[in-house]
GROMACS .gro file of C-alpha atoms in nm:
model
  220
    1MET     CA    1   8.604  10.362  11.698
    2SER     CA    2   8.965  10.287  11.791
    3THR     CA    3   8.947   9.948  11.617
    4VAL     CA    4   8.811  10.107  11.300
    5ALA     CA    5   9.085  10.371  11.303
    6LEU     CA    6   9.353  10.106  11.358
    7ARG     CA    7   9.218   9.900  11.069
    8ARG     CA    8   9.225  10.201  10.837
    9TYR     CA    9   9.579  10.285  10.943
   10ARG     CA   10   9.692   9.930  10.870
   11ILE     CA   11   9.534   9.946  10.526
   12TRP     CA   12   9.744  10.258  10.464
   13MET     CA   13  10.049  10.072  10.597
   14LEU     CA   14   9.981   9.784  10.359
   15PHE     CA   15   9.992  10.028  10.067
   16LEU     CA   16  10.307  10.199  10.200
   17THR     CA   17  10.494   9.872  10.255
   18PHE     CA   18  10.391   9.760   9.906
   19ILE     CA   19  10.548  10.073   9.755
   20ASN     CA   20  10.857  10.023   9.969
   21GLY     CA   21  10.886   9.667   9.841
   22LEU     CA   22  10.859   9.785   9.480
   23VAL     CA   23  11.140  10.037   9.536
   24MET     CA   24  11.358   9.766   9.690
   25ILE     CA   25  11.292   9.532   9.398
   26ALA     CA   26  11.374   9.808   9.149
   27PHE     CA   27  11.697   9.902   9.329
   28TYR     CA   28  11.839   9.554   9.377
   29GLY     CA   29  11.710   9.436   9.041
   30TYR     CA   30  11.887   9.720   8.865
   31SER     CA   31  12.201   9.661   9.071
   32PHE     CA   32  12.206   9.303   8.943
   33TYR     CA   33  12.162   9.434   8.590
   34ALA     CA   34  12.451   9.675   8.645
   35TRP     CA   35  12.668   9.392   8.772
   36SER     CA   36  12.581   9.165   8.480
   37THR     CA   37  12.672   9.438   8.227
   38ARG     CA   38  12.987   9.544   8.417
   39GLN     CA   39  12.865   9.894   8.494
   40PRO     CA   40  13.034  10.091   8.775
   41PHE     CA   41  12.908  10.022   9.125
   42SER     CA   42  12.901  10.379   9.252
   43TRP     CA   43  12.638  10.285   9.512
   44GLU     CA   44  12.851  10.028   9.694
   45LEU     CA   45  13.059  10.117  10.002
   46ARG     CA   46  13.319   9.869  10.121
   47PRO     CA   47  13.558   9.874  10.417
   48THR     CA   48  13.912  10.003  10.376
   49THR     CA   49  14.195  10.019  10.627
   50ASN     CA   50  14.344  10.357  10.539
   51THR     CA   51  14.043  10.569  10.641
   52TYR     CA   52  13.942  10.411  10.970
   53GLU     CA   53  14.135  10.649  11.196
   54ILE     CA   54  14.031  10.954  10.994
   55ILE     CA   55  13.654  10.893  10.988
   56GLY     CA   56  13.623  10.716  11.321
   57ILE     CA   57  13.349  10.477  11.207
   58ALA     CA   58  13.342  10.165  10.994
   59PRO     CA   59  13.552  10.285  10.698
   60ARG     CA   60  13.407  10.233  10.353
   61GLN     CA   61  13.466  10.365  10.005
   62PRO     CA   62  13.303  10.315   9.663
   63GLN     CA   63  13.440  10.002   9.495
   64PRO     CA   64  13.322   9.746   9.243
   65ARG     CA   65  13.260   9.402   9.389
   66PRO     CA   66  13.125   9.059   9.296
   67TYR     CA   67  12.750   9.054   9.308
   68GLY     CA   68  12.627   8.971   9.655
   69PHE     CA   69  12.459   9.122   9.959
   70TYR     CA   70  12.603   9.237  10.289
   71TRP     CA   71  12.408   9.200  10.610
   72GLN     CA   72  12.293   9.564  10.584
   73GLU     CA   73  12.134   9.492  10.247
   74TRP     CA   74  11.975   9.174  10.376
   75ALA     CA   75  11.833   9.378  10.665
   76ASN     CA   76  11.657   9.608  10.417
   77ILE     CA   77  11.531   9.326  10.196
   78VAL     CA   78  11.404   9.105  10.476
   79THR     CA   79  11.246   9.396  10.666
   80ALA     CA   80  11.056   9.514  10.357
   81GLY     CA   81  10.914   9.167  10.300
   82VAL     CA   82  10.832   9.104  10.666
   83HIS     CA   83  10.642   9.432  10.702
   84PHE     CA   84  10.433   9.371  10.389
   85ILE     CA   85  10.340   9.017  10.497
   86THR     CA   86  10.273   9.135  10.854
   87TYR     CA   87  10.004   9.381  10.749
   88ILE     CA   88   9.840   9.133  10.512
   89VAL     CA   89   9.812   8.881  10.795
   90ALA     CA   90   9.693   9.150  11.039
   91LEU     CA   91   9.405   9.248  10.810
   92VAL     CA   92   9.304   8.901  10.691
   93SER     CA   93   9.373   8.658  10.974
   94PRO     CA   94   9.104   8.617  11.245
   95TYR     CA   95   9.373   8.537  11.504
   96ASN     CA   96   9.574   8.802  11.687
   97LEU     CA   97   9.900   8.780  11.875
   98PRO     CA   98   9.928   8.947  12.216
   99LYS     CA   99   9.995   9.312  12.151
  100TYR     CA  100  10.326   9.324  12.339
  101LEU     CA  101  10.458   9.017  12.159
  102ARG     CA  102  10.352   9.155  11.822
  103ALA     CA  103  10.507   9.494  11.900
  104SER     CA  104  10.838   9.328  11.983
  105LEU     CA  105  10.840   9.114  11.669
  106VAL     CA  106  10.768   9.417  11.448
  107ALA     CA  107  10.999   9.660  11.630
  108ILE     CA  108  11.313   9.445  11.597
  109PRO     CA  109  11.337   9.447  11.213
  110VAL     CA  110  11.221   9.808  11.181
  111GLY     CA  111  11.481   9.921  11.435
  112LEU     CA  112  11.752   9.736  11.245
  113SER     CA  113  11.639   9.885  10.914
  114LEU     CA  114  11.634  10.239  11.054
  115TYR     CA  115  11.984  10.197  11.195
  116VAL     CA  116  12.125  10.063  10.867
  117ASN     CA  117  11.977  10.335  10.647
  118ILE     CA  118  12.041  10.629  10.879
  119ASP     CA  119  12.400  10.511  10.928
  120TYR     CA  120  12.442  10.494  10.550
  121ILE     CA  121  12.313  10.848  10.499
  122VAL     CA  122  12.522  10.991  10.783
  123PHE     CA  123  12.831  10.821  10.647
  124VAL     CA  124  12.783  10.953  10.292
  125MET     CA  125  12.705  11.303  10.420
  126GLY     CA  126  13.037  11.294  10.606
  127PHE     CA  127  13.239  11.284  10.287
  128THR     CA  128  13.398  11.629  10.256
  129SER     CA  129  13.493  11.557   9.895
  130ILE     CA  130  13.129  11.522   9.792
  131ARG     CA  131  12.974  11.863   9.740
  132SER     CA  132  12.612  11.749   9.717
  133PRO     CA  133  12.590  11.380   9.809
  134LEU     CA  134  12.211  11.375   9.777
  135SER     CA  135  12.206  11.522   9.425
  136CYS     CA  136  12.205  11.286   9.128
  137MET     CA  137  12.254  11.339   8.758
  138ALA     CA  138  11.946  11.288   8.546
  139THR     CA  139  12.097  10.983   8.376
  140ASN     CA  140  12.235  10.821   8.693
  141ILE     CA  141  11.959  10.571   8.759
  142THR     CA  142  12.161  10.389   9.022
  143CYS     CA  143  12.197  10.705   9.230
  144HIS     CA  144  11.824  10.778   9.217
  145LEU     CA  145  11.735  10.423   9.314
  146THR     CA  146  11.990  10.422   9.594
  147TRP     CA  147  11.854  10.729   9.769
  148SER     CA  148  11.494  10.634   9.696
  149SER     CA  149  11.538  10.295   9.863
  150ARG     CA  150  11.715  10.446  10.164
  151PHE     CA  151  11.467  10.725  10.232
  152MET     CA  152  11.166  10.506  10.153
  153ALA     CA  153  11.286  10.253  10.410
  154ILE     CA  154  11.325  10.528  10.671
  155ILE     CA  155  10.979  10.676  10.600
  156THR     CA  156  10.818  10.332  10.614
  157GLY     CA  157  10.998  10.253  10.938
  158ALA     CA  158  10.874  10.575  11.098
  159PHE     CA  159  10.512  10.492  11.009
  160VAL     CA  160  10.559  10.138  11.143
  161LEU     CA  161  10.672  10.281  11.477
  162VAL     CA  162  10.354  10.491  11.489
  163GLU     CA  163  10.148  10.179  11.417
  164ILE     CA  164  10.319   9.998  11.703
  165VAL     CA  165  10.227  10.278  11.943
  166LEU     CA  166   9.864  10.276  11.824
  167THR     CA  167   9.845   9.899  11.867
  168LEU     CA  168   9.982   9.919  12.222
  169ARG     CA  169   9.729  10.190  12.305
  170TRP     CA  170   9.419  10.044  12.142
  171GLY     CA  171   9.495   9.675  12.168
  172PRO     CA  172   9.503   9.408  11.896
  173LEU     CA  173   9.287   9.441  11.590
  174ARG     CA  174   8.953   9.267  11.630
  175PRO     CA  175   8.769   9.085  11.350
  176LYS     CA  176   8.498   9.272  11.165
  177GLU     CA  177   8.237   9.023  11.286
  178ASP     CA  178   8.297   9.123  11.648
  179ILE     CA  179   8.266   9.490  11.560
  180VAL     CA  180   7.933   9.429  11.385
  181GLU     CA  181   7.799   9.234  11.684
  182ASP     CA  182   7.904   9.512  11.924
  183ASP     CA  183   7.735   9.771  11.705
  184LYS     CA  184   7.414   9.568  11.707
  185SER     CA  185   7.423   9.535  12.085
  186LEU     CA  186   7.456   9.910  12.125
  187VAL     CA  187   7.129   9.967  11.939
  188ALA     CA  188   6.835   9.927  12.180
  189PRO     CA  189   6.557   9.708  12.041
  190ALA     CA  190   6.249   9.903  11.943
  191PRO     CA  191   5.949   9.845  12.173
  192PRO     CA  192   5.659   9.656  12.015
  193GLN     CA  193   5.410   9.901  11.877
  194SER     CA  194   5.043   9.839  11.958
  195ALA     CA  195   4.795   9.840  11.677
  196GLN     CA  196   4.654  10.183  11.619
  197LEU     CA  197   4.277  10.197  11.628
  198HIS     CA  198   4.086  10.397  11.376
  199PRO     CA  199   3.873  10.646  11.570
  200ASP     CA  200   3.566  10.600  11.355
  201HIS     CA  201   3.575  10.246  11.224
  202ASP     CA  202   3.745  10.023  11.482
  203THR     CA  203   3.578  10.182  11.784
  204LEU     CA  204   3.234  10.134  11.642
  205ARG     CA  205   3.319   9.776  11.548
  206ASP     CA  206   3.436   9.698  11.900
  207ASN     CA  207   3.125   9.855  12.046
  208GLY     CA  208   2.911   9.652  11.815
  209ALA     CA  209   3.085   9.330  11.913
  210GLY     CA  210   3.066   9.399  12.284
  211ILE     CA  211   2.806   9.628  12.440
  212ASN     CA  212   2.495   9.722  12.251
  213THR     CA  213   2.455  10.093  12.293
  214GLN     CA  214   2.129  10.119  12.098
  215PRO     CA  215   1.812  10.169  12.313
  216GLN     CA  216   1.581   9.863  12.327
  217MET     CA  217   1.206   9.901  12.294
  218THR     CA  218   0.990   9.723  12.552
  219GLN     CA  219   0.710   9.517  12.414
  220VAL     CA  220   0.373   9.578  12.580
   0.00000   0.00000   0.00000
């Protein structure tokens, strides 16, 4: 039962990581479109030297920039792709990695992604000049895509952590063929049923073939 539940959970994770990948593609695709048309880059935060001592963390402020990715953005892009491919392989491939090795390989990118996105949200929420940093105007597509990509990455990462715990508890996912064989072995084979004899017909036929029960007349 645990293997079946783990397989169902990974099917759900495949769907969730697919949606997360679509959001990432929409966000970075639109950011490239904004760059190519010279639209303002309100979603970008770059380091500055005049706010470091005030904020106390890596100082950043909204600025336009040449189109390119920082390591935080690469962390989100690579993690989204790795998670989607991981669950495809987990459901299709007949081979399984040791559960502790697999947990480590999956936990490293998800931990990095959670750190990047939570740090981004905490930093933006720390701006005292922004009254409602999470609110976007209806026409500000960049703002909607920014927050959607950040929160979607955090939600996906949380579900991935749950999947890691379930894998460590229940072990690696087994192929469906093994599950079917185990189910067959649990069913006891039915004992061979003896042929039922008809009380009137078969009994008389057996008596006729064996012992003659009719009285014999003695010839004088």
